[in-house]
Amino acid sequence: MAEALLEIVGLRKSYGALRVTDGVDLRVAAGTIHAVIGPNGAGKTTLIGQIFGAIRPDSGQIRLAGRDITGLSPHRRARLGLARSFQITSVLPEFSVLENVALAVQGSHGSAFRFVWPARSEAKWNGLALAGLERVGLAGRAGDLASALSHGEKRQLELAMALVAEPRAMLLDEPLAGAGPEEAARLIALLGGLRGSCAILLVEHDMDAVFQLADTISVLAQGRVIASGTPDAIRADPVVRAAYLGEDF
Amino acid sequence: MILFVVQALNGFQLGMLLFLIAAGLTLVFGVMKFVNLAHGVQYMLGAYLGVTFAAHAGGFWPALVLASVVAGLAGLVLERLIFRHLYGRSELDQVLATFGVIITLNEIVRVIWGSSPLELAMPEGLSASFQLMEGLRYPVYRVALAGAGILVAVLLAFVVNRTRVGMLIRAGASNQEMVGALGVDIGGLFRLVFGVGAMLAGFAGVLAGPLVSVEPGMGENLLILAFVVIVIGGVGSIRGAFVAAVIVGLVDTLGRAMITDAAKALLSGPASARLGPAVASMLIYLVMAAVLAVRPTGLFPARA
């Protein structure tokens, strides 16, 4: 495997007697999509929370491009190039589409507190934001309120907000959740197009999407990685079939 | 008629004081989901510091600036020592801890300045009164106070609605976790909001100083009204805080004047003298209940 951009080593987290994350190791190589799948309650969202810094692990290490980020706050991780989308759609509904992305540009450039007055560089920021919207095919809706977007378009907007930070690694927590078949197809094409631009850790329930998109799949069950490999290897793995995939695959 | 005009003016000016206190409270509540009962303490501190600085630092105007700044700094110190450990904890923890801060600071104020009420003299230039209408003279200072409130409201509205920092504050009030994920230092943003809020409450304390007696616990009465204001206005909304502050100020002041008279006119005997004030003190809560029945998140909810 190529050099891991995002590396998780021996991560453990317990709530009382419940081991939600029980010694997880993951390596996401630059420019690849690494999917984490697993049944409900396998600990996927807790894992994402720890990688992003919202939840503190009991032990273990998270490294971004070789740097230990385990103890850093979420916004510091974001500044180091770790972007995130949320399981529940998280855009600011009362802001325009462009403003949502401009906010992300502002956050990623770390100049939030220097611009008390309307900045002269407004045009530059909005230019970056617009470029982000073009990448996800949403430039035509820049002036609309985010609340006017369809569910799938909100997902696209979230991606644009993650992308304008030029992240080195992205965590996508169920980016297809709630999307209809057509929207899902568009989002899958979009996500596939991001391959090569950064390391992507994808948590997703939609198995079609996972097997189409992922270069590597890790299967999480009861807080442990029970299998990890190429989509073909995972599809053929008897342990995975028994534990999770059932007869559909 | 004259009575009505005077009471309406007084009510508006109470509204402006409430707005100055509620502005910080609503942003702190809105952005950090932090219930700060000790916010009224900043108002008291402002008034006391105003008295001290006015006596030793060259009068009312330098005192207004110095006391506001020092009250703001005191707020930041409290934030660093106590409040930041309370973020993300239950409301009960926040209420208990900040209530403890109220009691402690009231005692500290007693130790430093004594328990007897102090007075803050009006600034020379504004101590006169002017002819408002036939048979009515109104103090210049009260008009200036209302003007200061409007000025701060316009400034805040500009910062919150038209600048980058304001955009972050509104975004933070709407979805704090997401804004943090975009690389924004939520802790830093909050310290900024908290410091400004504490400073505005201190500013309100100095402004109120010449009109009220400066005494320990003076912040608590206004704090309760300020909470009513942010609930009516919608948590996290500056515009809501302004509108609701005016409503609460007017309803409370006019209600106390009018209902007491009305009760005396309609009823007779000792019961009427008691009934009026009792109903008047309930009025703002009735207004709050009515607003919440129609708009459960307040008049201008920050969260869409």
XYZ file of C-alpha atoms in Angstrom, chain B residues 25-36 83 86-92 94-95 169-177 186 190 235-236 302-303:
37
model
C -26.917 37.154 26.986
C -28.715 36.135 23.816
C -25.503 35.699 21.810
C -23.825 33.691 24.569
C -26.930 31.569 24.977
C -27.359 31.249 21.225
C -23.792 30.449 20.240
C -22.648 28.294 23.146
C -25.946 27.039 24.583
C -24.577 28.400 27.838
C -27.049 29.657 30.447
C -25.239 32.429 32.277
C -17.527 29.322 32.639
C -19.373 24.471 31.940
C -19.820 24.380 28.153
C -21.498 21.244 26.955
C -22.645 20.335 30.447
C -26.253 20.152 31.569
C -28.269 23.328 32.130
C -28.569 22.422 35.799
C -24.611 25.778 34.424
C -27.407 27.302 36.487
C -21.476 34.413 15.032
C -24.747 33.790 13.196
C -23.392 30.551 11.745
C -22.155 29.484 15.176
C -25.556 30.130 16.682
C -27.104 27.978 13.981
C -24.706 25.039 13.896
C -21.695 25.204 16.154
C -20.264 21.772 15.382
C -15.256 28.224 18.240
C -17.033 32.587 21.974
C -32.479 33.084 21.395
C -29.408 34.264 19.493
C -31.833 32.594 14.955
C -32.169 28.947 14.034
